[in-house]
XYZ file of C-alpha atoms in Angstrom:
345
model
C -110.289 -6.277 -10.568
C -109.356 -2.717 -9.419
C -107.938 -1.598 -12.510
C -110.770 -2.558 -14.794
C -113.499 -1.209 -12.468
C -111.005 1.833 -12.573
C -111.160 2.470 -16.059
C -114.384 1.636 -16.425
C -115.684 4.377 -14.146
C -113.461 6.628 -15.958
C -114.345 6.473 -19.391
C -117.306 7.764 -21.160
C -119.297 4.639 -22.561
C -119.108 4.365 -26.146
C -121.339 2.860 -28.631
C -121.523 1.899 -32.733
C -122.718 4.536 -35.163
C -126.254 2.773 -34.765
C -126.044 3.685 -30.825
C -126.879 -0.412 -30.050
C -124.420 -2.981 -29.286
C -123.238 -5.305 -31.727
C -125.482 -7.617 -33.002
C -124.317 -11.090 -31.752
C -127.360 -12.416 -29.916
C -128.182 -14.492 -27.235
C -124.585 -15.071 -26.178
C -123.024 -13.426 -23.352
C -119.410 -14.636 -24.193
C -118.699 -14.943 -28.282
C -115.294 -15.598 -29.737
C -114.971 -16.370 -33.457
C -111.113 -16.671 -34.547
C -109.067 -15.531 -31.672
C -105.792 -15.494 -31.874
C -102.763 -13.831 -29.404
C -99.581 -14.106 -30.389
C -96.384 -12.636 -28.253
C -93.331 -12.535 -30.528
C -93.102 -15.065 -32.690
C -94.711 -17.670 -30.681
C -98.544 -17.915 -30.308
C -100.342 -18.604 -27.557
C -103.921 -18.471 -28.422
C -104.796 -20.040 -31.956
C -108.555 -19.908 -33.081
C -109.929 -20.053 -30.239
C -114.045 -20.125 -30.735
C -116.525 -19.494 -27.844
C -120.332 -19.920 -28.104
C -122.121 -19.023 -24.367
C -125.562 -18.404 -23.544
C -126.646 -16.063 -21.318
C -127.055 -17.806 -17.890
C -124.517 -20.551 -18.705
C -122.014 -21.704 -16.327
C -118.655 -22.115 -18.597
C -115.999 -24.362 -17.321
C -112.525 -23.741 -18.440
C -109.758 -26.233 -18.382
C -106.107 -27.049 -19.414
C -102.794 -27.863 -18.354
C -100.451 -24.670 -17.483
C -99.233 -22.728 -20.366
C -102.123 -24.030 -22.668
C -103.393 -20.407 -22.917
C -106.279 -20.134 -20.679
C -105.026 -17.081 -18.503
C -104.739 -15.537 -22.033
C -107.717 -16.130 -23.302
C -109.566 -14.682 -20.309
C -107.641 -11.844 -19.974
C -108.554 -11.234 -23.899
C -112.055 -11.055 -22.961
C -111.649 -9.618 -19.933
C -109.970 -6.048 -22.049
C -106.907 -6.590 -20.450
C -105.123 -7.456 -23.342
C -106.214 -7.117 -26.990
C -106.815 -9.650 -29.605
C -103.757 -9.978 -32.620
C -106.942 -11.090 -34.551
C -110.592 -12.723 -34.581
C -113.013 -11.033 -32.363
C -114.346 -11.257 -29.003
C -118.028 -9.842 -27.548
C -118.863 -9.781 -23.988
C -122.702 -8.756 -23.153
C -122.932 -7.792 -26.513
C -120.107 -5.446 -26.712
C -116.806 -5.661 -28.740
C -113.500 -6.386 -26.416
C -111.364 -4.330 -28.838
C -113.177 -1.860 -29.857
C -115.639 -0.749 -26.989
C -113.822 -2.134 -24.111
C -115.579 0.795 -22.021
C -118.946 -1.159 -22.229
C -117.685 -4.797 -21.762
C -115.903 -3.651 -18.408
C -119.245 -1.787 -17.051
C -121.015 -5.154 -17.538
C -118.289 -7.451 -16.179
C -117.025 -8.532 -12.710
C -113.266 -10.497 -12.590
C -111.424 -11.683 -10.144
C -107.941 -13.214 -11.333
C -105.629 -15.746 -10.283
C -103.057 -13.194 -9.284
C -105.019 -11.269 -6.519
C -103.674 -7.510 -7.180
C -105.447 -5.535 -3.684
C -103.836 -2.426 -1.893
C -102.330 -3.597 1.402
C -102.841 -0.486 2.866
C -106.686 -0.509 2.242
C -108.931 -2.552 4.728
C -111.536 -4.647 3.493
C -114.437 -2.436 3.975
C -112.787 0.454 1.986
C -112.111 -1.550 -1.019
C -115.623 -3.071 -1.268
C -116.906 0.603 -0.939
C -114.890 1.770 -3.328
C -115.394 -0.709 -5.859
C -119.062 0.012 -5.138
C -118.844 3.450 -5.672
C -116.815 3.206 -8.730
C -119.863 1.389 -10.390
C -121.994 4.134 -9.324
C -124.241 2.301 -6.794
C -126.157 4.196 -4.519
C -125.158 4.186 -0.531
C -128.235 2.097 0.027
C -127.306 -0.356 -2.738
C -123.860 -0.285 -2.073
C -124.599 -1.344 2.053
C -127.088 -4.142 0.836
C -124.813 -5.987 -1.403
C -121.847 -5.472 1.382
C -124.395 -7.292 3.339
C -124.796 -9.892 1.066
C -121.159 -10.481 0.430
C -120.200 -10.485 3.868
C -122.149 -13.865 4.207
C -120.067 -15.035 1.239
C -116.666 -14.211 2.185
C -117.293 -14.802 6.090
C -114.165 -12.236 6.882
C -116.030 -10.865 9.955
C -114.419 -8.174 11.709
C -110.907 -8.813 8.841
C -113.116 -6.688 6.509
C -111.689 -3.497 8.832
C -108.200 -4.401 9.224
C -105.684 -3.549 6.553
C -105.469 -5.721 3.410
C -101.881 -6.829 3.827
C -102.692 -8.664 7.078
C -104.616 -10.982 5.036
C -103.831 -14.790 4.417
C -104.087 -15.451 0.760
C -107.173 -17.177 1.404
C -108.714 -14.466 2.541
C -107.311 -12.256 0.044
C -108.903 -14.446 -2.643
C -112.137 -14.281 -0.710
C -112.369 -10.517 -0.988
C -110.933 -10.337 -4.682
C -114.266 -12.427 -5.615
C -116.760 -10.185 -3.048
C -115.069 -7.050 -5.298
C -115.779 -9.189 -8.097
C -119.498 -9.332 -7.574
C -120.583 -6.000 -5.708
C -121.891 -4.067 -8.968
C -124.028 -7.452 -9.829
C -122.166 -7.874 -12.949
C -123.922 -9.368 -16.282
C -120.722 -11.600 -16.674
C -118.324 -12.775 -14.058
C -115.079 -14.417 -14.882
C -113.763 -16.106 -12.014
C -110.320 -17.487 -12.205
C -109.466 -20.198 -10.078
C -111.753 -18.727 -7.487
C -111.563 -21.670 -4.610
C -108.066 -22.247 -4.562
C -106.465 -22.179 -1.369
C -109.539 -22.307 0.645
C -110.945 -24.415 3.178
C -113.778 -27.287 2.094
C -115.724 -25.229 4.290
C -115.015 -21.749 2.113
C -115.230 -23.868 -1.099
C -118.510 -24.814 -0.476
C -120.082 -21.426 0.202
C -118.146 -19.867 -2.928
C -119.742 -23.053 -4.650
C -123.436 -21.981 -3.462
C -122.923 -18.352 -3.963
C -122.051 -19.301 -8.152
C -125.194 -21.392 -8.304
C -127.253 -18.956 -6.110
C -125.627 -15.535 -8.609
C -126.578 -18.253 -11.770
C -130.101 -19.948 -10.751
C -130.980 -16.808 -8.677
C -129.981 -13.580 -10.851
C -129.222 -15.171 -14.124
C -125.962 -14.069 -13.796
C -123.214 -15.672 -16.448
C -120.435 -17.452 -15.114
C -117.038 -17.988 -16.975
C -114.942 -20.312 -14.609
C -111.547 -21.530 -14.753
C -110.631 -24.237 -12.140
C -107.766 -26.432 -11.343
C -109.960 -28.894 -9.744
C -112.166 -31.230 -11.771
C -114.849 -31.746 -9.529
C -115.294 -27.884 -9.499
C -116.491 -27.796 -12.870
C -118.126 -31.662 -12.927
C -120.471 -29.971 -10.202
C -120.916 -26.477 -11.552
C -120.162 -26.534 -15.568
C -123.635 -26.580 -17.407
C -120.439 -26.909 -20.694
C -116.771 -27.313 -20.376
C -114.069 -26.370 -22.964
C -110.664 -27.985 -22.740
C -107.875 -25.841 -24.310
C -104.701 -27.227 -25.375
C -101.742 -25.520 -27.445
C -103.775 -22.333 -27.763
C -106.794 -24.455 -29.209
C -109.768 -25.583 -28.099
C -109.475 -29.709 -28.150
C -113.100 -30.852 -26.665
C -116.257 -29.026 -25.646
C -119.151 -30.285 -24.074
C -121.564 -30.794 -21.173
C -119.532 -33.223 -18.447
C -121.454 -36.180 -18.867
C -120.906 -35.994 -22.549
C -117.055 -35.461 -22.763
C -116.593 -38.230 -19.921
C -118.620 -40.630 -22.129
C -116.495 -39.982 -24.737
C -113.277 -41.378 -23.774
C -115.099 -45.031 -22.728
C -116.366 -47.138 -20.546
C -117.029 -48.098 -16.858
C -114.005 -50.332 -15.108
C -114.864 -53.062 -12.706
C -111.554 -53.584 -10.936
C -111.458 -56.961 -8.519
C -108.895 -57.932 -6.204
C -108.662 -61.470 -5.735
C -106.563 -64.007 -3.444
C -105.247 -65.702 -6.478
C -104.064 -65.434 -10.225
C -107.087 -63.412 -11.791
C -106.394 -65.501 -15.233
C -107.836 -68.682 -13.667
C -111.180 -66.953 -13.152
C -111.027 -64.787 -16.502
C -113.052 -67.186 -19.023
C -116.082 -67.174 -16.383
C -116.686 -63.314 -15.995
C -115.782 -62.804 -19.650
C -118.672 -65.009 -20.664
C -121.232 -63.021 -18.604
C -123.477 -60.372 -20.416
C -122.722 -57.006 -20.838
C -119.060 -57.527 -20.121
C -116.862 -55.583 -23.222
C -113.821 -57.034 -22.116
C -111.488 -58.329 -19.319
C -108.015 -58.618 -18.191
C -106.268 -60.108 -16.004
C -103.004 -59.108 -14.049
C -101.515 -61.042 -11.506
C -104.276 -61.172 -8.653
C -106.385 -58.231 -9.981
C -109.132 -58.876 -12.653
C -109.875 -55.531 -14.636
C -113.368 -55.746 -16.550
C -114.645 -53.303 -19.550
C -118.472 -52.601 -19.407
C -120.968 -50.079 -21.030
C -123.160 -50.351 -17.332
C -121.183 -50.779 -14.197
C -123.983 -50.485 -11.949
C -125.685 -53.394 -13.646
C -123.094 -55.798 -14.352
C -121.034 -55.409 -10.814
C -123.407 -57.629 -9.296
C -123.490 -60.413 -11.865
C -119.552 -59.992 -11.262
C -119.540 -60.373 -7.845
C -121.576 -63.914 -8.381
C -119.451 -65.296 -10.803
C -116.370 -65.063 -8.510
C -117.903 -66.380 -5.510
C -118.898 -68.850 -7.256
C -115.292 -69.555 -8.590
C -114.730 -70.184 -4.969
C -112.458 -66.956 -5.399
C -112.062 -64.621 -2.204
C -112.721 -61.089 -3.435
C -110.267 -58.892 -1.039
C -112.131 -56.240 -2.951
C -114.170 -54.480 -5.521
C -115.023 -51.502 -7.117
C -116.794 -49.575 -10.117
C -115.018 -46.846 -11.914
C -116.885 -44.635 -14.103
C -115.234 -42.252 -16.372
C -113.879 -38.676 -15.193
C -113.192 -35.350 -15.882
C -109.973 -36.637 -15.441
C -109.633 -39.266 -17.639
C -110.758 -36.585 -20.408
C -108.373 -34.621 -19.519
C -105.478 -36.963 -19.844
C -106.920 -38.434 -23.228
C -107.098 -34.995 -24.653
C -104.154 -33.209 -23.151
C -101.715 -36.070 -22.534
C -101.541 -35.271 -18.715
C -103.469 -34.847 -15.519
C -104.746 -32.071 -14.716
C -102.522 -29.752 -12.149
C -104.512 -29.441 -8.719
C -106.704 -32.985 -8.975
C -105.240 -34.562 -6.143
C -103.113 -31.335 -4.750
C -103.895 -30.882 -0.619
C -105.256 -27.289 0.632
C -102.973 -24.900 1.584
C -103.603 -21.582 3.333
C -106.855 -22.605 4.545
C -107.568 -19.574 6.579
């Protein structure tokens, strides 16, 4: 985050012979083609992007699928082998001075001086952007509520946890009120407590200010709840794109799983007849039925195996997941869905 606040402060903006950005409207994040290769292998292949302003972009896919890549392509870091790329309206590769002015970031790896405190970083970063020292102590304001560091913010930076350090990586991130904001992996290592107020601050920065947000997440319920769209990436290519309710009705339907006190096949004729049921099998004691409405056909379910005389040990509805896309699409689960917190502080 330092380096391209950095640079952006230091260069002279730049614009097209017409003096107006480039004319790709009403998308604050635009890819068409992009492709990255390092050697002879490539690691981004086509990869097409289509945001709207205010949008809330979930990015997903299993390590080495090209997503750090990708974001580090739009974020200037790293230019293009070929396609194009627009941020707020500007070209990555060829006015990279304008995209960086308009954009906050805060990466996976957190790169912060460890002999700065907390405080002087924010200030800096603050100052870098040109805001005023009125601006500059409002927003600090603002961000200390976010990060909840409380008196860290003046010891040095290298006394930090790396939950903390992530913390202050995203308040740097945000104190120039950026047009775009590409978070990577933002909650990760932090409390539930922590991930829920980075979770309100994202809505409050998109509902609030308008603010575009271009996530990547290793936990699926991060982007279920925030993602207005979500883009899987696989191989360097974009495999499925969608809102979350629409990619997790694409890979099928609710499960009704019941655990009985017998063979499930003796009771498998009478909840296969019953309506709305796709489909049921049976194996050993546990009865595994197929519907297009869980909610409504769980109760008929229930019925018909009490009325088998059946005991039901238990029972439960499954709907479809982020998960389960994931796994279709990708071939594996998704790193971090069931991983416990670490560094919590």
């Amino acid at each position: 985050m330092g380096t391209i606040a950095t640079e952006a402060a230091s260069s002279t903006p730049t614009t097209g012979r017409s003096g107006r950005q480039l004319p790709v409207t009403g998308y604050a994040v635009y890819a068409e083609a992009l492709v990255r290769d390092f050697g002879g292998m490539r690691a981004v292949d086509g990869v097409e992007f289509r945001i709207p302003a205010g949008e809330i972009y979930g990015f997903l896919g299993p390590n080495g699928a090209g997503k750090s890549t990708t974001v580090r392509m739009l974020c200037t870091l790293m230019a293009p082998t070929s396609g194009r790329a627009q941020v707020a309206g500007y070209d990555v590769a060829t006015q990279p001075e304008q995209v960086r002015l308009r954009i906050g970031v805060a990466l996976q790896d957190v790169a912060l001086d460890p002999k700065q405190t907390g405080t002087e970083l924010l200030r800096l970063q603050g100052r870098l952007y040109g805001l005023s020292r009125r601006a500059l102590a409002r927003r600090m304001g603002e961000l200390g509520e976010l990060i909840d560091l409380g008196d860290a913010l003046g010891r040095p930076i290298g006394t930090y946890s790396g939950g903390m350090k992530r913390r202050l990586d995203l308040a740097a991130a945000l104190v120039h009120d950026p047009e775009v904001v590409f978070l990577d992996e933002p909650t990760t290592g932090l409390d539930p407590a922590s991930r829920a107020r980075v979770w309100s601050e994202i809505r409050r920065l998109n509902q609030q200010l308008g603010m575009t947000i271009f996530l990547t997440t290793q936990y699926l319920e991060e982007a279920d709840e925030l993602a207005h769209r979500v883009g899987i990436i696989d191989n360097g290519r974009i495999v499925a794109e969608g809102t979350p309710a629409e990619l997790k009705r694409s890979v099928g339907s609710d499960v009704i799983v019941a655990r009985l006190d017998r063979d499930a096949a003796r009771v498998r004729p009478l909840v296969d007849a019953l309506a709305g049921v796709l489909s049921v099998e049976a194996h050993r004691n546990e009865l595994v039925v197929t519907t297009g409405d869980g909610a409504a056909v769980i109760s008929p379910v229930a019925v018909a195996l009490a009325g088998s005389g059946a005991v039901v040990r238990d029972l439960t509805l499954r709907t479809p997941t982020l998960d389960d896309v994931f796994l279709e699409l990708t071939g594996t689960h998704m790193e971090g869905t069931t991983s416990t917190q670490e560094d919590p502080s």
